[in-house]
GROMACS .gro file of C-alpha atoms in nm:
model
  255
    1MET     CA    1   2.595   0.958   0.871
    2SER     CA    2   2.511   0.902   1.237
    3GLY     CA    3   2.183   1.020   1.385
    4ILE     CA    4   2.141   1.303   1.635
    5LEU     CA    5   2.073   1.054   1.917
    6GLU     CA    6   2.360   0.820   1.839
    7GLY     CA    7   2.472   0.653   2.162
    8LYS     CA    8   2.187   0.798   2.369
    9ARG     CA    9   1.976   0.584   2.603
   10VAL     CA   10   1.618   0.702   2.638
   11LEU     CA   11   1.317   0.597   2.846
   12ILE     CA   12   0.984   0.671   2.677
   13THR     CA   13   0.644   0.656   2.844
   14GLY     CA   14   0.298   0.662   2.691
   15VAL     CA   15   0.326   0.440   2.382
   16LEU     CA   16  -0.034   0.316   2.357
   17MET     CA   17  -0.118   0.344   1.988
   18GLU     CA   18   0.070   0.372   1.661
   19SER     CA   19  -0.103   0.708   1.617
   20SER     CA   20   0.045   0.854   1.937
   21ILE     CA   21   0.319   1.113   1.962
   22ALA     CA   22   0.505   0.880   2.198
   23PHE     CA   23   0.514   0.601   1.938
   24HIS     CA   24   0.655   0.834   1.673
   25THR     CA   25   0.906   0.969   1.924
   26ALA     CA   26   1.022   0.613   1.992
   27LYS     CA   27   1.042   0.534   1.620
   28LEU     CA   28   1.237   0.849   1.538
   29ALA     CA   29   1.465   0.802   1.839
   30GLN     CA   30   1.563   0.456   1.719
   31GLU     CA   31   1.613   0.583   1.365
   32GLN     CA   32   1.839   0.855   1.504
   33GLY     CA   33   2.058   0.604   1.686
   34ALA     CA   34   1.914   0.581   2.037
   35GLU     CA   35   1.864   0.273   2.251
   36ILE     CA   36   1.521   0.297   2.408
   37ILE     CA   37   1.308   0.134   2.673
   38LEU     CA   38   0.932   0.177   2.701
   39THR     CA   39   0.707   0.193   3.005
   40ALA     CA   40   0.338   0.110   3.006
   41PHE     CA   41   0.033   0.114   3.231
   42PRO     CA   42  -0.222  -0.032   3.286
   43ARG     CA   43  -0.178  -0.277   2.994
   44PRO     CA   44   0.189  -0.352   2.914
   45THR     CA   45   0.077  -0.620   2.668
   46LEU     CA   46  -0.086  -0.350   2.453
   47THR     CA   47   0.239  -0.153   2.439
   48GLU     CA   48   0.436  -0.470   2.367
   49ARG     CA   49   0.212  -0.533   2.067
   50ILE     CA   50   0.255  -0.177   1.938
   51ALA     CA   51   0.631  -0.190   2.005
   52ARG     CA   52   0.666  -0.470   1.750
   53LYS     CA   53   0.604  -0.204   1.484
   54LEU     CA   54   0.917  -0.012   1.584
   55PRO     CA   55   1.233  -0.045   1.373
   56LYS     CA   56   1.410  -0.244   1.649
   57PRO     CA   57   1.292  -0.467   1.934
   58THR     CA   58   1.265  -0.292   2.269
   59LYS     CA   59   1.181  -0.392   2.623
   60VAL     CA   60   0.854  -0.279   2.782
   61ILE     CA   61   0.827  -0.247   3.159
   62GLU     CA   62   0.519  -0.184   3.371
   63LEU     CA   63   0.515   0.156   3.540
   64ASP     CA   64   0.233   0.324   3.726
   65VAL     CA   65   0.369   0.671   3.800
   66THR     CA   66   0.140   0.700   4.103
   67ASN     CA   67   0.280   0.379   4.255
   68ASP     CA   68   0.580   0.438   4.485
   69GLU     CA   69   0.690   0.074   4.458
   70HIS     CA   70   0.700   0.092   4.079
   71LEU     CA   71   0.901   0.415   4.094
   72ALA     CA   72   1.143   0.278   4.354
   73ARG     CA   73   1.240  -0.019   4.138
   74LEU     CA   74   1.254   0.171   3.808
   75ALA     CA   75   1.623   0.265   3.819
   76ASP     CA   76   1.728  -0.096   3.887
   77VAL     CA   77   1.516  -0.238   3.607
   78VAL     CA   78   1.623   0.024   3.352
   79GLY     CA   79   1.984   0.009   3.468
   80GLU     CA   80   1.998  -0.365   3.403
   81GLU     CA   81   1.869  -0.311   3.052
   82LEU     CA   82   2.051   0.006   2.939
   83GLY     CA   83   2.316   0.073   3.203
   84GLY     CA   84   2.212   0.437   3.235
   85LEU     CA   85   1.996   0.707   3.080
   86ASP     CA   86   2.055   1.019   2.873
   87GLY     CA   87   1.691   1.109   2.818
   88VAL     CA   88   1.341   1.069   2.959
   89VAL     CA   89   1.016   1.133   2.770
   90HIS     CA   90   0.706   1.208   2.977
   91SER     CA   91   0.396   1.140   2.769
   92ILE     CA   92   0.147   1.075   3.046
   93GLY     CA   93  -0.186   1.238   3.110
   94PHE     CA   94  -0.516   1.130   3.258
   95ALA     CA   95  -0.831   1.284   3.404
   96PRO     CA   96  -1.148   1.105   3.515
   97GLN     CA   97  -1.447   1.153   3.287
   98ASP     CA   98  -1.619   1.386   3.532
   99ALA     CA   99  -1.323   1.626   3.499
  100LEU     CA  100  -1.375   1.668   3.124
  101GLY     CA  101  -1.640   1.757   2.870
  102GLY     CA  102  -1.792   2.074   3.013
  103ASN     CA  103  -1.820   1.966   3.376
  104PHE     CA  104  -1.555   2.205   3.509
  105LEU     CA  105  -1.767   2.373   3.778
  106ASN     CA  106  -1.903   2.045   3.913
  107THR     CA  107  -1.591   1.828   3.920
  108PRO     CA  108  -1.512   1.693   4.269
  109PHE     CA  109  -1.170   1.749   4.418
  110GLU     CA  110  -1.091   1.376   4.415
  111SER     CA  111  -1.105   1.377   4.035
  112VAL     CA  112  -0.901   1.697   4.014
  113ALA     CA  113  -0.641   1.545   4.245
  114THR     CA  114  -0.614   1.238   4.022
  115ALA     CA  115  -0.565   1.455   3.712
  116MET     CA  116  -0.294   1.659   3.885
  117HIS     CA  117  -0.111   1.354   4.022
  118VAL     CA  118  -0.102   1.159   3.697
  119SER     CA  119  -0.060   1.449   3.456
  120ALA     CA  120   0.168   1.694   3.641
  121PHE     CA  121   0.328   1.563   3.960
  122SER     CA  122   0.437   1.252   3.772
  123LEU     CA  123   0.687   1.459   3.572
  124LYS     CA  124   0.876   1.519   3.894
  125SER     CA  125   0.834   1.169   4.035
  126LEU     CA  126   0.936   1.000   3.709
  127THR     CA  127   1.241   1.221   3.671
  128MET     CA  128   1.352   1.164   4.029
  129ALA     CA  129   1.312   0.789   3.984
  130CYS     CA  130   1.540   0.807   3.678
  131LEU     CA  131   1.788   1.052   3.830
  132PRO     CA  132   2.035   0.788   3.958
  133LEU     CA  133   2.080   0.674   3.598
  134MET     CA  134   2.159   1.023   3.463
  135GLN     CA  135   2.504   1.069   3.610
  136ASN     CA  136   2.634   1.253   3.304
  137GLY     CA  137   2.339   1.487   3.269
  138GLY     CA  138   2.069   1.451   3.010
  139SER     CA  139   1.737   1.575   2.880
  140VAL     CA  140   1.384   1.539   3.014
  141VAL     CA  141   1.108   1.619   2.764
  142GLY     CA  142   0.737   1.627   2.839
  143LEU     CA  143   0.428   1.685   2.628
  144THR     CA  144   0.178   1.959   2.703
  145PHE     CA  145  -0.127   2.115   2.543
  146ASP     CA  146  -0.097   2.493   2.560
  147ALA     CA  147  -0.220   2.591   2.907
  148SER     CA  148  -0.236   2.962   2.820
  149PHE     CA  149  -0.600   2.927   2.718
  150ALA     CA  150  -0.927   2.777   2.841
  151TRP     CA  151  -1.007   2.521   2.570
  152PRO     CA  152  -1.355   2.387   2.496
  153GLN     CA  153  -1.424   2.051   2.667
  154TYR     CA  154  -1.070   2.024   2.811
  155ASP     CA  155  -1.174   2.142   3.159
  156TRP     CA  156  -0.949   2.021   3.446
  157MET     CA  157  -0.683   1.889   3.210
  158GLY     CA  158  -0.613   2.257   3.140
  159PRO     CA  159  -0.508   2.338   3.499
  160ALA     CA  160  -0.327   2.003   3.509
  161LYS     CA  161  -0.123   2.103   3.202
  162ALA     CA  162  -0.058   2.444   3.357
  163ALA     CA  163   0.080   2.261   3.661
  164LEU     CA  164   0.290   2.042   3.432
  165GLU     CA  165   0.437   2.350   3.263
  166ALA     CA  166   0.521   2.511   3.598
  167THR     CA  167   0.669   2.183   3.726
  168SER     CA  168   0.899   2.166   3.424
  169ARG     CA  169   1.029   2.517   3.491
  170TYR     CA  170   1.104   2.441   3.857
  171MET     CA  171   1.274   2.117   3.761
  172ALA     CA  172   1.485   2.308   3.508
  173ARG     CA  173   1.587   2.540   3.790
  174ASP     CA  174   1.679   2.266   4.035
  175LEU     CA  175   1.837   2.010   3.801
  176GLY     CA  176   2.047   2.247   3.593
  177LYS     CA  177   2.341   2.207   3.828
  178GLN     CA  178   2.344   1.838   3.732
  179ASN     CA  179   2.342   1.932   3.363
  180ILE     CA  180   1.989   1.799   3.319
  181ARG     CA  181   1.765   1.999   3.086
  182CYS     CA  182   1.387   1.998   3.129
  183ASN     CA  183   1.168   2.113   2.842
  184LEU     CA  184   0.820   2.059   2.699
  185VAL     CA  185   0.673   2.025   2.353
  186SER     CA  186   0.332   2.190   2.322
  187ALA     CA  187   0.169   1.994   2.043
  188GLY     CA  188  -0.147   2.060   1.851
  189PRO     CA  189  -0.432   1.807   1.880
  190ILE     CA  190  -0.367   1.454   1.758
  191GLY     CA  191  -0.631   1.182   1.718
  192SER     CA  192  -0.467   0.958   1.978
  193MET     CA  193  -0.616   0.741   2.252
  194ALA     CA  194  -0.580   1.031   2.495
  195ALA     CA  195  -0.774   1.258   2.261
  196LYS     CA  196  -1.050   1.003   2.217
  197SER     CA  197  -1.108   1.006   2.593
  198ILE     CA  198  -1.202   1.378   2.582
  199PRO     CA  199  -1.576   1.429   2.524
  200GLY     CA  200  -1.628   1.679   2.243
  201PHE     CA  201  -1.269   1.646   2.117
  202ALA     CA  202  -1.380   1.728   1.762
  203GLU     CA  203  -1.500   2.071   1.877
  204LEU     CA  204  -1.163   2.144   2.032
  205ALA     CA  205  -0.969   2.020   1.730
  206SER     CA  206  -1.178   2.226   1.488
  207VAL     CA  207  -1.009   2.541   1.623
  208TRP     CA  208  -0.697   2.438   1.425
  209ASP     CA  209  -0.891   2.419   1.099
  210ASN     CA  210  -0.982   2.785   1.126
  211ARG     CA  211  -0.682   2.949   1.293
  212ALA     CA  212  -0.354   2.763   1.248
  213PRO     CA  213  -0.121   2.947   1.002
  214LEU     CA  214   0.031   2.614   0.891
  215GLU     CA  215  -0.205   2.337   0.786
  216TRP     CA  216  -0.252   2.098   1.078
  217ASP     CA  217  -0.312   1.726   1.032
  218LEU     CA  218  -0.479   1.546   1.324
  219LYS     CA  219  -0.349   1.216   1.184
  220ASP     CA  220   0.018   1.314   1.175
  221PRO     CA  221   0.202   1.292   1.511
  222GLU     CA  222   0.546   1.294   1.350
  223PRO     CA  223   0.611   1.673   1.369
  224ALA     CA  224   0.561   1.666   1.746
  225GLY     CA  225   0.778   1.354   1.770
  226ARG     CA  226   1.053   1.535   1.580
  227GLY     CA  227   1.032   1.820   1.830
  228VAL     CA  228   1.077   1.579   2.120
  229VAL     CA  229   1.372   1.406   1.955
  230ALA     CA  230   1.539   1.740   1.882
  231LEU     CA  231   1.514   1.839   2.249
  232LEU     CA  232   1.655   1.502   2.354
  233SER     CA  233   1.958   1.563   2.134
  234ASP     CA  234   2.270   1.770   2.194
  235TRP     CA  235   2.148   2.032   1.946
  236PHE     CA  236   1.982   2.223   2.234
  237PRO     CA  237   2.266   2.208   2.489
  238LYS     CA  238   2.175   2.529   2.674
  239THR     CA  239   1.796   2.524   2.641
  240THR     CA  240   1.598   2.440   2.954
  241GLY     CA  241   1.270   2.548   3.110
  242GLU     CA  242   1.138   2.604   2.758
  243ILE     CA  243   0.809   2.516   2.586
  244VAL     CA  244   0.856   2.451   2.215
  245HIS     CA  245   0.530   2.483   2.023
  246VAL     CA  246   0.466   2.228   1.749
  247ASP     CA  247   0.111   2.335   1.675
  248GLY     CA  248   0.110   2.483   1.325
  249GLY     CA  249   0.167   2.826   1.478
  250LEU     CA  250  -0.178   2.857   1.635
  251HIS     CA  251  -0.034   2.980   1.965
  252ALA     CA  252   0.099   3.290   1.788
  253VAL     CA  253  -0.225   3.424   1.640
  254GLY     CA  254  -0.542   3.578   1.778
  255ALA     CA  255  -0.902   3.503   1.690
   0.00000   0.00000   0.00000
């Protein structure tokens, strides 16, 4: 029986560790029949090493989403490898240390601007760089962390994720005429490299121990990866501008 991504060509960003949602998305995508290509920055060699643990070999290309030269050449490089694209996964987020960990009121604008550029604006710039390869439509899926709340220690990554969520909605509006869907998966906390960069991450994650209706496992990124793969597939042909929560149901309950 063929997989739900059989024949699809997908670009996946953010594979840094085997424990990441992006890695499990890549693994599941291959298992479901997709051809994939990975991007990495600032250390492609790290991603190449992790990529060897995937079911099938895959090419890794360097991509700094804040670098216009990297973005300008992306379509040519990916086109040579895959011929075109049916899906793009945005798993990119970064904030300087002074924008995290309880420093919200003292963070300088330069650090906020960096967080916004890398974590939110890049969804648009990455998608536009890939657009020439998506002639037959496709699916763009990003990863967010519910921006409806002010989380402990998360600070300026919260507004950056809110900007990401708004960006996805506007992209859904403007790219729908090209049959391109834009959606996000709002995942619960995972003990990934990105999480480890957040001071006081354990305090944030402990919220799930007390409030999530479904038991949440910080060491299991696969449920979120499944959500991404489902949105990449043709099983959501008329869903766009949506945020699918894969967080054990925490978003639905009060204190």
